[in-house]
Tab-separated table of C-alpha atoms in Angstrom:
chain	number	residue	atom	x	y	z
J	1	MET	CA	11.362	-12.969	49.768
J	2	LEU	CA	12.242	-9.264	50.230
J	3	LYS	CA	12.060	-8.065	53.870
J	4	ILE	CA	11.747	-4.366	54.699
J	5	ARG	CA	12.215	-3.013	58.207
J	6	CYS	CA	10.965	0.421	59.350
J	7	THR	CA	12.750	0.528	62.744
J	8	GLY	CA	13.259	4.057	64.007
J	9	LEU	CA	11.045	5.717	61.338
J	10	PRO	CA	7.769	7.517	61.907
J	11	ALA	CA	4.641	5.645	60.859
J	12	ALA	CA	3.877	7.981	57.908
J	13	ALA	CA	7.441	7.738	56.548
J	14	CYS	CA	7.345	3.976	56.851
J	15	VAL	CA	4.088	3.762	54.876
J	16	ALA	CA	5.544	5.959	52.090
J	17	PHE	CA	8.680	3.850	51.923
J	18	LEU	CA	6.676	0.643	51.645
J	19	THR	CA	4.575	2.136	48.834
J	20	LEU	CA	7.674	3.066	46.805
J	21	ALA	CA	9.181	-0.363	47.302
J	22	ALA	CA	5.977	-2.036	46.160
J	23	CYS	CA	5.844	0.101	43.002
J	24	ALA	CA	9.462	-0.735	42.126
J	25	ARG	CA	8.771	-4.437	42.622
J	26	GLU	CA	5.634	-4.188	40.487
J	27	GLY	CA	7.598	-2.474	37.677
J	28	GLN	CA	10.269	-5.179	37.744
J	29	ASP	CA	7.626	-7.918	37.640
J	30	GLU	CA	5.893	-6.248	34.688
J	31	MET	CA	9.178	-6.094	32.722
J	32	SER	CA	9.859	-9.735	33.546
J	33	TRP	CA	6.418	-10.828	32.413
J	34	ALA	CA	6.692	-8.796	29.204
J	35	ARG	CA	10.129	-10.243	28.398
J	36	ALA	CA	8.904	-13.784	29.008
J	37	ALA	CA	5.933	-13.218	26.709
J	38	LEU	CA	8.153	-11.808	23.973
J	39	GLU	CA	10.628	-14.695	24.226
J	40	ARG	CA	7.780	-17.175	23.744
J	41	ASN	CA	7.065	-15.665	20.338
J	42	GLY	CA	9.074	-17.656	17.817
J	43	ASP	CA	8.941	-14.893	15.192
J	44	ILE	CA	10.960	-12.352	17.195
J	45	GLU	CA	14.183	-12.226	19.208
J	46	VAL	CA	14.690	-9.942	22.234
J	47	ILE	CA	17.917	-7.959	21.709
J	48	ALA	CA	17.885	-5.529	24.667
J	49	ALA	CA	15.684	-4.195	27.504
J	50	ASP	CA	15.656	-0.717	29.036
J	51	GLN	CA	14.314	-0.616	32.613
J	52	GLN	CA	14.117	3.187	32.728
J	53	SER	CA	12.080	3.683	29.536
J	54	ARG	CA	10.385	0.282	30.074
J	55	THR	CA	10.967	-0.772	26.457
J	56	PHE	CA	12.386	-3.780	24.639
J	57	THR	CA	14.381	-3.877	21.406
J	58	VAL	CA	13.338	-6.885	19.311
J	59	ARG	CA	14.440	-8.230	15.918
J	60	MET	CA	12.002	-9.735	13.405
J	61	LYS	CA	13.529	-13.089	12.417
J	62	ASP	CA	12.018	-13.161	8.913
J	63	THR	CA	13.198	-9.682	7.822
J	64	GLY	CA	15.897	-8.808	10.354
J	65	GLU	CA	14.102	-5.524	11.118
J	66	LEU	CA	14.637	-4.005	14.568
J	67	ARG	CA	11.600	-2.673	16.435
J	68	MET	CA	10.950	-1.108	19.835
J	69	VAL	CA	8.080	-2.484	21.967
J	70	ARG	CA	6.870	-0.950	25.246
J	71	ALA	CA	6.152	-3.226	28.189
J	72	ASP	CA	2.629	-1.902	28.592
J	73	GLN	CA	1.892	-2.880	24.982
J	74	VAL	CA	2.721	-6.505	25.773
J	75	VAL	CA	1.156	-6.759	29.233
J	76	ALA	CA	-1.663	-4.215	29.484
J	77	ALA	CA	-2.400	-2.992	25.944
J	78	PRO	CA	-6.178	-2.819	25.284
J	79	SER	CA	-7.285	-5.156	22.506
J	80	PRO	CA	-9.685	-4.113	19.733
J	81	PRO	CA	-13.293	-5.101	20.464
J	82	VAL	CA	-13.839	-6.870	17.136
J	83	ALA	CA	-10.459	-8.561	17.172
J	84	ALA	CA	-10.953	-9.687	20.784
J	85	THR	CA	-14.295	-11.285	19.932
J	86	ALA	CA	-12.823	-13.096	16.943
J	87	ALA	CA	-9.819	-14.280	18.970
J	88	THR	CA	-12.153	-15.649	21.667
J	89	ALA	CA	-14.274	-17.566	19.176
J	90	ALA	CA	-11.379	-19.009	17.145
J	91	PRO	CA	-9.481	-21.969	18.666
J	92	GLN	CA	-5.808	-21.456	19.496
J	93	PRO	CA	-3.316	-23.345	17.261
J	94	ALA	CA	-1.630	-26.309	18.860
J	95	GLY	CA	1.641	-25.480	20.585
J	96	ARG	CA	1.009	-21.692	20.775
J	97	SER	CA	-0.159	-20.123	24.033
J	98	PRO	CA	-2.203	-16.884	24.256
J	99	ALA	CA	0.769	-15.092	25.796
J	100	ALA	CA	2.955	-16.024	22.819
J	101	THR	CA	0.520	-14.472	20.347
J	102	ALA	CA	0.024	-11.293	22.359
J	103	PRO	CA	3.391	-9.626	21.387
J	104	ALA	CA	2.587	-9.851	17.682
J	105	ALA	CA	-0.664	-7.955	18.225
J	106	ALA	CA	1.035	-5.447	20.541
J	107	ALA	CA	3.830	-4.729	18.059
J	108	ALA	CA	1.418	-3.995	15.204
J	109	PRO	CA	1.313	-0.156	15.755
J	110	GLU	CA	5.102	0.054	15.322
J	111	ASP	CA	4.998	-0.964	11.621
J	112	GLY	CA	2.224	1.413	10.571
J	113	SER	CA	-0.799	-0.920	10.851
J	114	ALA	CA	-4.042	-0.139	12.661
J	115	ALA	CA	-3.630	0.975	16.282
J	116	PRO	CA	-5.256	-0.975	19.151
J	117	GLY	CA	-8.956	-0.241	19.393
J	118	THR	CA	-9.352	0.441	15.669
J	119	PRO	CA	-11.913	-1.853	13.978
J	120	GLN	CA	-10.306	-4.319	11.606
J	121	SER	CA	-12.607	-3.307	8.747
J	122	ALA	CA	-11.136	0.244	8.794
J	123	ALA	CA	-7.562	-1.028	8.533
J	124	THR	CA	-8.163	-3.146	5.440
J	125	SER	CA	-8.613	-1.726	1.968
J	126	PRO	CA	-11.871	-2.402	0.109
J	127	THR	CA	-11.921	-5.281	-2.315
J	128	GLN	CA	-11.537	-4.265	-5.943
J	129	PRO	CA	-14.427	-4.960	-8.310
J	130	SER	CA	-14.033	-8.042	-10.423
J	131	SER	CA	-13.935	-5.904	-13.570
J	132	LEU	CA	-10.705	-4.234	-12.329
J	133	LEU	CA	-8.883	-7.452	-11.493
J	134	PRO	CA	-6.304	-8.855	-13.979
J	135	GLN	CA	-7.775	-11.145	-16.596
J	136	THR	CA	-7.109	-14.825	-16.227
J	137	ALA	CA	-5.565	-16.891	-18.978
J	138	ALA	CA	-8.985	-18.291	-19.865
J	139	VAL	CA	-10.401	-14.801	-20.411
J	140	ALA	CA	-7.328	-13.644	-22.330
J	141	GLU	CA	-7.716	-16.609	-24.694
J	142	ALA	CA	-11.477	-16.210	-25.124
J	143	ALA	CA	-12.887	-16.712	-28.590
J	144	PRO	CA	-13.214	-13.482	-30.634
J	145	GLY	CA	-16.593	-11.850	-30.110
J	146	LYS	CA	-17.372	-13.789	-26.913
J	147	VAL	CA	-19.130	-11.748	-24.210
J	148	LEU	CA	-16.740	-11.404	-21.259
J	149	GLU	CA	-18.896	-9.255	-18.987
J	150	ALA	CA	-22.204	-7.468	-19.255
J	151	GLY	CA	-24.235	-5.153	-17.095
J	152	PRO	CA	-26.775	-2.337	-17.241
J	153	GLY	CA	-25.868	-0.272	-20.276
J	154	TYR	CA	-22.589	-2.006	-21.215
J	155	THR	CA	-21.231	-5.190	-22.790
J	156	ILE	CA	-17.572	-6.258	-23.008
J	157	LYS	CA	-16.607	-8.672	-25.771
J	158	ALA	CA	-13.311	-10.304	-26.732
J	159	ALA	CA	-11.552	-8.417	-29.497
J	160	VAL	CA	-11.768	-9.759	-33.015
J	161	ALA	CA	-8.349	-10.277	-34.571
J	162	GLN	CA	-7.732	-8.124	-37.615
J	163	ALA	CA	-7.206	-10.028	-40.821
J	164	PRO	CA	-3.669	-9.603	-42.181
J	165	ALA	CA	-3.398	-7.272	-45.120
J	166	SER	CA	-2.953	-8.852	-48.505
J	167	SER	CA	0.540	-9.220	-49.844
J	168	ALA	CA	-0.256	-6.848	-52.682
J	169	ARG	CA	-1.324	-4.094	-50.256
J	170	ALA	CA	1.688	-4.634	-48.007
J	171	ARG	CA	4.029	-4.108	-50.941
J	172	ASP	CA	2.532	-0.663	-51.663
J	173	SER	CA	3.756	0.781	-48.382
J	174	ASN	CA	7.349	0.752	-49.584
J	175	VAL	CA	7.655	0.174	-53.309
J	176	THR	CA	11.243	1.369	-53.576
J	177	ILE	CA	14.169	2.553	-51.498
J	178	ALA	CA	15.895	4.205	-54.451
J	179	ALA	CA	17.159	7.750	-54.135
J	180	ILE	CA	14.906	10.537	-55.433
J	181	GLU	CA	15.611	11.717	-58.987
J	182	ARG	CA	14.210	15.115	-59.972
J	183	ARG	CA	13.496	15.724	-63.653
J	184	HIS	CA	12.248	18.752	-65.538
J	185	GLU	CA	11.326	16.934	-68.763
J	186	PRO	CA	9.042	13.870	-69.206
J	187	ILE	CA	10.217	10.400	-70.265
J	188	ILE	CA	8.707	9.652	-73.695
J	189	CYS	CA	8.491	6.220	-75.367
J	190	GLN	CA	7.350	6.269	-79.039
J	191	GLY	CA	6.995	3.603	-81.715
J	192	SER	CA	7.449	-0.150	-81.514
J	193	ARG	CA	9.890	-0.307	-78.649
J	194	LEU	CA	10.031	-1.604	-75.079
J	195	LEU	CA	10.708	0.667	-72.110
J	196	HIS	CA	11.112	-0.779	-68.622
J	197	ILE	CA	11.244	1.508	-65.553
J	198	ASP	CA	12.207	-0.531	-62.463
J	199	ASN	CA	13.108	0.464	-58.893
J	200	ARG	CA	13.107	4.206	-59.628
J	201	ASN	CA	11.975	7.139	-57.479
J	202	LEU	CA	11.187	9.904	-59.971
J	203	VAL	CA	9.806	13.404	-59.335
J	204	PHE	CA	8.760	15.556	-62.339
J	205	ASP	CA	7.855	19.228	-62.549
J	206	GLY	CA	5.173	18.556	-65.195
J	207	ASP	CA	4.057	15.341	-66.921
J	208	ALA	CA	6.034	12.242	-65.961
J	209	VAL	CA	5.970	9.299	-68.436
J	210	ALA	CA	4.352	9.136	-71.875
J	211	ALA	CA	3.870	5.992	-74.047
J	212	GLU	CA	2.737	6.577	-77.638
J	213	ASP	CA	2.251	4.874	-81.010
J	214	GLY	CA	2.750	1.200	-80.138
J	215	CYS	CA	5.217	1.572	-77.255
J	216	GLU	CA	5.292	-1.245	-74.689
J	217	LEU	CA	5.863	0.375	-71.261
J	218	HIS	CA	6.533	-1.568	-68.033
J	219	ILE	CA	6.705	0.224	-64.663
J	220	THR	CA	7.671	-2.002	-61.690
J	221	ASN	CA	8.713	-1.332	-58.099
J	222	SER	CA	8.832	2.405	-58.721
J	223	HIS	CA	7.460	5.674	-57.341
J	224	ILE	CA	6.531	8.305	-59.932
J	225	SER	CA	5.314	11.732	-58.829
J	226	ALA	CA	4.257	14.368	-61.360
J	227	GLY	CA	3.156	17.968	-61.215
J	228	GLY	CA	0.995	17.192	-64.270
J	229	VAL	CA	-0.048	13.663	-65.383
J	230	GLY	CA	1.679	10.596	-63.981
J	231	VAL	CA	1.336	8.215	-66.971
J	232	LEU	CA	0.019	9.223	-70.414
J	233	ALA	CA	-0.874	6.393	-72.804
J	234	ARG	CA	-1.717	7.032	-76.494
J	235	ALA	CA	-2.197	3.927	-78.652
J	236	ALA	CA	0.242	1.997	-76.435
J	237	ASN	CA	0.294	-0.805	-73.893
J	238	VAL	CA	1.265	0.038	-70.297
J	239	HIS	CA	1.899	-2.473	-67.472
J	240	ILE	CA	2.166	-1.136	-63.896
J	241	ASP	CA	3.132	-3.540	-61.075
J	242	ASN	CA	3.899	-2.780	-57.398
J	243	SER	CA	4.306	0.935	-57.980
J	244	LEU	CA	3.004	4.263	-56.728
J	245	ILE	CA	1.821	6.735	-59.378
J	246	GLU	CA	0.930	10.290	-58.342
J	247	GLY	CA	-0.245	13.181	-60.523
J	248	ASP	CA	-1.608	16.590	-59.622
J	249	GLN	CA	-3.725	16.645	-62.801
J	250	ALA	CA	-4.196	12.864	-63.164
J	251	SER	CA	-2.462	9.654	-62.243
J	252	ILE	CA	-3.384	7.922	-65.561
J	253	ASP	CA	-4.606	9.429	-68.832
J	254	ALA	CA	-5.374	6.782	-71.499
J	255	SER	CA	-6.759	7.463	-74.976
J	256	GLU	CA	-6.628	6.386	-78.649
J	257	GLY	CA	-7.160	2.710	-77.802
J	258	ALA	CA	-4.360	2.482	-75.217
J	259	GLN	CA	-4.530	-0.457	-72.822
J	260	VAL	CA	-3.297	-0.045	-69.218
J	261	TYR	CA	-2.858	-3.088	-66.950
J	262	THR	CA	-2.388	-2.490	-63.208
J	263	VAL	CA	-1.645	-4.876	-60.312
J	264	SER	CA	-0.628	-4.353	-56.677
J	265	SER	CA	-0.180	-0.603	-57.184
J	266	ARG	CA	-1.483	2.648	-55.751
J	267	PHE	CA	-2.733	5.648	-57.703
J	268	ARG	CA	-3.169	9.155	-56.306
J	269	GLY	CA	-5.006	11.471	-58.635
J	270	LEU	CA	-7.710	11.137	-61.298
J	271	SER	CA	-7.752	8.192	-63.685
J	272	ARG	CA	-9.007	9.220	-67.139
J	273	ARG	CA	-9.977	6.884	-69.986
J	274	LEU	CA	-11.190	8.151	-73.365
J	275	ASP	CA	-12.726	6.529	-76.490
J	276	THR	CA	-11.679	2.872	-76.837
J	277	ALA	CA	-8.871	2.966	-74.288
J	278	GLY	CA	-9.073	0.597	-71.309
J	279	VAL	CA	-7.717	0.436	-67.780
J	280	HIS	CA	-7.618	-3.135	-66.458
J	281	ASP	CA	-7.495	-3.656	-62.681
J	282	LEU	CA	-5.835	-7.050	-62.125
J	283	GLY	CA	-6.159	-6.900	-58.327
J	284	GLY	CA	-4.441	-5.457	-55.289
J	285	ASN	CA	-4.723	-1.842	-56.436
J	286	ILE	CA	-5.671	1.241	-54.426
J	287	TRP	CA	-7.169	4.199	-56.261
J	288	ASN	CA	-6.816	7.609	-54.631
């Protein structure tokens, strides 16, 4: 026990001296109590203590982060009203004393959380609506057209998968990779002969291809673009497969009994058929 003697001092000086000694002893006891409380917390480790500034340097064991805690935060920090009520009602976990849990609450202001005295509801963010939360696997795999969520003025349904395009249509998107050939004169097939145009990329100033008087014309995997008519057929048979025919005046002009057979092709421009001529769509074609 500390003994203080005031022999030879006036009464007033002795009283002042005793008051200062009591304050120093009280400060030392407060630091000791705060250090003991911090050491009982298994989540932190006391690294250093500063008697002058009355602070402790502690290390968080889980992250290794260093923090500074004041002694008055551990011993005499006011607790939030709501939090204090909840702590009183909830039972303490086995093996943990109230003093051991106090440093964690006192150190909360150092890491940017709500300060003591702030209601807990203000420190927490509002819960997001269920419509903004990520979809679960069950919702993501919902049957097409199934109602996922509905409310006043809105309905959310699972998307319906688009049917894959037909093979004939898919081929039209890129009928040929051949280099472009520019021509000033048309290609003409006359009489009983066979002409096969395959994998060509032809651009004409005027009319493009003409089949006349019994010619048998086959156009496959080709792109024909004409400033006039794409394909002219006069008393001839024309077969167009997986090709793109373009004409500023017309894509096809058939007359005099010509027969044109088309499949899996695309035509941009008018398609004209006169007298007994015929244009036979065998499927997979796109007109204009």
